[in-house]
Amino acid sequence: MTTLSTWCFDRLDGAMRAEQELAALSQLGRLSVEDACLVFWPRTAQAPQMRAAGNVVQGRPLGSSFWGLLHGLTFAAPLLGCADSGPRCLAEVGVDTELIERLRANLRRGSSALLMVTGRPVPPELVARLGGGRSAGPALQRQLSPRHEENLHRVFGS
């Protein structure tokens, strides 16, 4: 079952370290990643920045439109006075209020996050390995229903 997972890190390099670990797990065949992105918030930046995860995607990538929309609804919508629209907009693809609120609460200047979509839930030992003891709270995983998965790939699939 398709799973959306997020890890927030209290350090700027936390997501990059997790990305390296993810690449190693992917190469060993321990985890199949459909798509992933990293979010960074440098101390001197006004807002977080995002980039695609490199060398880890093996499945059907969603492309930048999904990650960009999630990023915009999480961080820009509150600045525009429409913070409540984010969860409603993405509910049909399995993104709920808790995920958006957790990203808003844990991503601050000097922090980072790893977000990924996998074909199945991430096993607990790999969750801990990706968090590497540097996470700013537990990983959040959401198993998507078949309807959510279909909507996700229909709207955002490349």
PDB file of C-alpha atoms in Angstrom:
ATOM      1  CA  MET A   1       0.000   0.000   0.000  1.00  0.00           C
ATOM      2  CA  THR A   2       1.390   3.389  -0.995  1.00  0.00           C
ATOM      3  CA  THR A   3       2.704   5.343   1.993  1.00  0.00           C
ATOM      4  CA  LEU A   4       3.566   9.014   2.453  1.00  0.00           C
ATOM      5  CA  SER A   5       6.265   9.475   5.107  1.00  0.00           C
ATOM      6  CA  THR A   6       7.838  12.574   6.626  1.00  0.00           C
ATOM      7  CA  TRP A   7      10.811  13.137   8.887  1.00  0.00           C
ATOM      8  CA  CYS A   8      11.611  16.555  10.349  1.00  0.00           C
ATOM      9  CA  PHE A   9      15.153  17.256  11.520  1.00  0.00           C
ATOM     10  CA  ASP A  10      16.336  19.912  13.922  1.00  0.00           C
ATOM     11  CA  ARG A  11      19.470  20.472  11.827  1.00  0.00           C
ATOM     12  CA  LEU A  12      19.845  21.804   8.314  1.00  0.00           C
ATOM     13  CA  ASP A  13      21.928  18.779   7.267  1.00  0.00           C
ATOM     14  CA  GLY A  14      19.519  16.216   8.767  1.00  0.00           C
ATOM     15  CA  ALA A  15      17.520  15.716   5.574  1.00  0.00           C
ATOM     16  CA  MET A  16      20.689  15.403   3.470  1.00  0.00           C
ATOM     17  CA  ARG A  17      22.043  12.720   5.792  1.00  0.00           C
ATOM     18  CA  ALA A  18      18.711  10.897   5.628  1.00  0.00           C
ATOM     19  CA  GLU A  19      18.813  11.190   1.829  1.00  0.00           C
ATOM     20  CA  GLN A  20      22.231   9.474   1.802  1.00  0.00           C
ATOM     21  CA  GLU A  21      20.875   6.709   4.037  1.00  0.00           C
ATOM     22  CA  LEU A  22      17.816   6.421   1.796  1.00  0.00           C
ATOM     23  CA  ALA A  23      20.035   6.064  -1.289  1.00  0.00           C
ATOM     24  CA  ALA A  24      21.969   3.250   0.403  1.00  0.00           C
ATOM     25  CA  LEU A  25      18.767   1.443   1.438  1.00  0.00           C
ATOM     26  CA  SER A  26      17.362   1.906  -2.056  1.00  0.00           C
ATOM     27  CA  GLN A  27      20.510   0.524  -3.677  1.00  0.00           C
ATOM     28  CA  LEU A  28      20.371  -2.537  -1.406  1.00  0.00           C
ATOM     29  CA  GLY A  29      16.744  -3.120  -2.399  1.00  0.00           C
ATOM     30  CA  ARG A  30      15.516  -2.588   1.160  1.00  0.00           C
ATOM     31  CA  LEU A  31      13.148   0.225   0.213  1.00  0.00           C
ATOM     32  CA  SER A  32      11.432   1.161  -3.046  1.00  0.00           C
ATOM     33  CA  VAL A  33      10.909   4.916  -3.307  1.00  0.00           C
ATOM     34  CA  GLU A  34       8.352   6.277  -5.773  1.00  0.00           C
ATOM     35  CA  ASP A  35       9.276   9.901  -5.132  1.00  0.00           C
ATOM     36  CA  ALA A  36      10.946  12.044  -2.483  1.00  0.00           C
ATOM     37  CA  CYS A  37      11.877  15.624  -1.744  1.00  0.00           C
ATOM     38  CA  LEU A  38      13.898  17.534   0.809  1.00  0.00           C
ATOM     39  CA  VAL A  39      12.888  20.790   2.468  1.00  0.00           C
ATOM     40  CA  PHE A  40      15.549  23.069   3.970  1.00  0.00           C
ATOM     41  CA  TRP A  41      15.174  26.280   5.889  1.00  0.00           C
ATOM     42  CA  PRO A  42      18.537  28.067   6.081  1.00  0.00           C
ATOM     43  CA  ARG A  43      18.853  30.421   9.044  1.00  0.00           C
ATOM     44  CA  THR A  44      19.202  33.449   6.768  1.00  0.00           C
ATOM     45  CA  ALA A  45      16.267  32.598   4.467  1.00  0.00           C
ATOM     46  CA  GLN A  46      12.798  34.077   4.800  1.00  0.00           C
ATOM     47  CA  ALA A  47      11.130  30.800   3.832  1.00  0.00           C
ATOM     48  CA  PRO A  48      11.978  27.120   3.376  1.00  0.00           C
ATOM     49  CA  GLN A  49      13.402  25.830   0.108  1.00  0.00           C
ATOM     50  CA  MET A  50      12.685  22.521  -1.562  1.00  0.00           C
ATOM     51  CA  ARG A  51      14.463  20.168  -3.960  1.00  0.00           C
ATOM     52  CA  ALA A  52      13.905  16.695  -5.346  1.00  0.00           C
ATOM     53  CA  ALA A  53      15.803  13.873  -3.677  1.00  0.00           C
ATOM     54  CA  GLY A  54      18.549  12.580  -5.938  1.00  0.00           C
ATOM     55  CA  ASN A  55      19.383   9.004  -6.908  1.00  0.00           C
ATOM     56  CA  VAL A  56      16.652   7.393  -4.806  1.00  0.00           C
ATOM     57  CA  VAL A  57      13.499   7.387  -6.924  1.00  0.00           C
ATOM     58  CA  GLN A  58      12.720   3.991  -8.432  1.00  0.00           C
ATOM     59  CA  GLY A  59       8.982   4.043  -9.002  1.00  0.00           C
ATOM     60  CA  ARG A  60       6.434   6.333 -10.575  1.00  0.00           C
ATOM     61  CA  PRO A  61       7.590   9.844  -9.665  1.00  0.00           C
ATOM     62  CA  LEU A  62       4.983  12.474  -8.907  1.00  0.00           C
ATOM     63  CA  GLY A  63       7.063  15.341 -10.177  1.00  0.00           C
ATOM     64  CA  SER A  64       7.560  18.759  -8.731  1.00  0.00           C
ATOM     65  CA  SER A  65       3.913  19.850  -8.949  1.00  0.00           C
ATOM     66  CA  PHE A  66       2.822  17.715  -5.971  1.00  0.00           C
ATOM     67  CA  TRP A  67       5.755  18.704  -3.781  1.00  0.00           C
ATOM     68  CA  GLY A  68       5.421  22.347  -4.830  1.00  0.00           C
ATOM     69  CA  LEU A  69       1.721  22.420  -3.965  1.00  0.00           C
ATOM     70  CA  LEU A  70       2.348  20.748  -0.605  1.00  0.00           C
ATOM     71  CA  HIS A  71       5.157  23.223   0.093  1.00  0.00           C
ATOM     72  CA  GLY A  72       3.017  26.210  -0.913  1.00  0.00           C
ATOM     73  CA  LEU A  73      -0.031  25.167   1.077  1.00  0.00           C
ATOM     74  CA  THR A  74       2.095  24.407   4.119  1.00  0.00           C
ATOM     75  CA  PHE A  75       4.226  27.553   4.190  1.00  0.00           C
ATOM     76  CA  ALA A  76       2.783  30.214   1.856  1.00  0.00           C
ATOM     77  CA  ALA A  77      -0.940  29.744   2.531  1.00  0.00           C
ATOM     78  CA  PRO A  78      -0.695  30.945   6.160  1.00  0.00           C
ATOM     79  CA  LEU A  79       1.053  34.118   4.981  1.00  0.00           C
ATOM     80  CA  LEU A  80      -1.823  34.749   2.584  1.00  0.00           C
ATOM     81  CA  GLY A  81      -4.456  34.187   5.254  1.00  0.00           C
ATOM     82  CA  CYS A  82      -5.738  30.920   3.800  1.00  0.00           C
ATOM     83  CA  ALA A  83      -4.021  28.352   6.015  1.00  0.00           C
ATOM     84  CA  ASP A  84      -7.179  26.254   6.341  1.00  0.00           C
ATOM     85  CA  SER A  85      -7.403  25.569   2.614  1.00  0.00           C
ATOM     86  CA  GLY A  86      -4.290  23.355   2.542  1.00  0.00           C
ATOM     87  CA  PRO A  87      -5.704  20.257   4.179  1.00  0.00           C
ATOM     88  CA  ARG A  88      -8.937  20.486   2.190  1.00  0.00           C
ATOM     89  CA  CYS A  89      -7.084  20.817  -1.118  1.00  0.00           C
ATOM     90  CA  LEU A  90      -4.913  17.773  -0.553  1.00  0.00           C
ATOM     91  CA  ALA A  91      -7.354  15.549   1.357  1.00  0.00           C
ATOM     92  CA  GLU A  92      -8.268  13.699  -1.840  1.00  0.00           C
ATOM     93  CA  VAL A  93      -4.669  12.509  -2.222  1.00  0.00           C
ATOM     94  CA  GLY A  94      -4.282  11.437   1.417  1.00  0.00           C
ATOM     95  CA  VAL A  95      -2.544  14.486   2.883  1.00  0.00           C
ATOM     96  CA  ASP A  96      -4.252  15.355   6.144  1.00  0.00           C
ATOM     97  CA  THR A  97      -4.230  18.242   8.585  1.00  0.00           C
ATOM     98  CA  GLU A  98      -1.836  16.490  10.977  1.00  0.00           C
ATOM     99  CA  LEU A  99       0.875  16.178   8.335  1.00  0.00           C
ATOM    100  CA  ILE A 100       0.647  19.833   7.322  1.00  0.00           C
ATOM    101  CA  GLU A 101       0.507  21.034  10.933  1.00  0.00           C
ATOM    102  CA  ARG A 102       3.503  18.896  11.861  1.00  0.00           C
ATOM    103  CA  LEU A 103       5.541  20.344   9.006  1.00  0.00           C
ATOM    104  CA  ARG A 104       4.526  23.864  10.014  1.00  0.00           C
ATOM    105  CA  ALA A 105       5.392  23.212  13.661  1.00  0.00           C
ATOM    106  CA  ASN A 106       8.726  21.441  13.150  1.00  0.00           C
ATOM    107  CA  LEU A 107      10.268  23.257  10.213  1.00  0.00           C
ATOM    108  CA  ARG A 108      11.967  26.388  11.459  1.00  0.00           C
ATOM    109  CA  ARG A 109      15.075  28.272  10.425  1.00  0.00           C
ATOM    110  CA  GLY A 110      18.058  25.937  10.639  1.00  0.00           C
ATOM    111  CA  SER A 111      15.993  22.754  10.186  1.00  0.00           C
ATOM    112  CA  SER A 112      15.100  20.369   7.358  1.00  0.00           C
ATOM    113  CA  ALA A 113      12.711  17.586   6.373  1.00  0.00           C
ATOM    114  CA  LEU A 114      12.572  14.514   4.162  1.00  0.00           C
ATOM    115  CA  LEU A 115       9.250  13.629   2.545  1.00  0.00           C
ATOM    116  CA  MET A 116       8.755  10.517   0.459  1.00  0.00           C
ATOM    117  CA  VAL A 117       6.218   8.262  -1.186  1.00  0.00           C
ATOM    118  CA  THR A 118       6.924   4.530  -1.096  1.00  0.00           C
ATOM    119  CA  GLY A 119       5.071   1.539  -2.506  1.00  0.00           C
ATOM    120  CA  ARG A 120       4.648   0.044   0.956  1.00  0.00           C
ATOM    121  CA  PRO A 121       5.009   1.160   4.577  1.00  0.00           C
ATOM    122  CA  VAL A 122       8.553   1.793   5.751  1.00  0.00           C
ATOM    123  CA  PRO A 123       9.535  -0.954   8.245  1.00  0.00           C
ATOM    124  CA  PRO A 124      10.195   0.318  11.814  1.00  0.00           C
ATOM    125  CA  GLU A 125      13.926  -0.480  11.706  1.00  0.00           C
ATOM    126  CA  LEU A 126      14.281   1.591   8.539  1.00  0.00           C
ATOM    127  CA  VAL A 127      12.205   4.423  10.039  1.00  0.00           C
ATOM    128  CA  ALA A 128      14.713   4.587  12.907  1.00  0.00           C
ATOM    129  CA  ARG A 129      17.667   4.314  10.536  1.00  0.00           C
ATOM    130  CA  LEU A 130      16.430   7.182   8.359  1.00  0.00           C
ATOM    131  CA  GLY A 131      15.733   9.329  11.430  1.00  0.00           C
ATOM    132  CA  GLY A 132      19.262   8.624  12.613  1.00  0.00           C
ATOM    133  CA  GLY A 133      18.609   9.996  16.097  1.00  0.00           C
ATOM    134  CA  ARG A 134      18.576  13.523  14.683  1.00  0.00           C
ATOM    135  CA  SER A 135      14.872  13.915  14.039  1.00  0.00           C
ATOM    136  CA  ALA A 136      12.763  16.603  15.678  1.00  0.00           C
ATOM    137  CA  GLY A 137      10.059  14.127  16.601  1.00  0.00           C
ATOM    138  CA  PRO A 138       8.826  10.776  15.351  1.00  0.00           C
ATOM    139  CA  ALA A 139       8.386  10.050  11.672  1.00  0.00           C
ATOM    140  CA  LEU A 140       4.861  10.420  10.386  1.00  0.00           C
ATOM    141  CA  GLN A 141       3.574   7.789   7.960  1.00  0.00           C
ATOM    142  CA  ARG A 142       0.259   7.835   6.147  1.00  0.00           C
ATOM    143  CA  GLN A 143      -0.929   4.782   4.246  1.00  0.00           C
ATOM    144  CA  LEU A 144      -2.917   5.982   1.274  1.00  0.00           C
ATOM    145  CA  SER A 145      -6.185   4.333   0.335  1.00  0.00           C
ATOM    146  CA  PRO A 146      -6.498   2.979  -3.216  1.00  0.00           C
ATOM    147  CA  ARG A 147      -8.656   6.028  -4.053  1.00  0.00           C
ATOM    148  CA  HIS A 148      -6.030   8.433  -2.649  1.00  0.00           C
ATOM    149  CA  GLU A 149      -3.272   6.661  -4.561  1.00  0.00           C
ATOM    150  CA  GLU A 150      -5.263   6.744  -7.793  1.00  0.00           C
ATOM    151  CA  ASN A 151      -5.984  10.467  -7.354  1.00  0.00           C
ATOM    152  CA  LEU A 152      -2.352  11.197  -6.501  1.00  0.00           C
ATOM    153  CA  HIS A 153      -1.019   9.583  -9.670  1.00  0.00           C
ATOM    154  CA  ARG A 154      -3.870  10.803 -11.885  1.00  0.00           C
ATOM    155  CA  VAL A 155      -3.381  14.435 -10.898  1.00  0.00           C
ATOM    156  CA  PHE A 156       0.361  14.620 -10.202  1.00  0.00           C
ATOM    157  CA  GLY A 157       1.922  11.607 -11.939  1.00  0.00           C
ATOM    158  CA  SER A 158       4.448  12.275 -14.644  1.00  0.00           C
TER     159      SER A 158
END
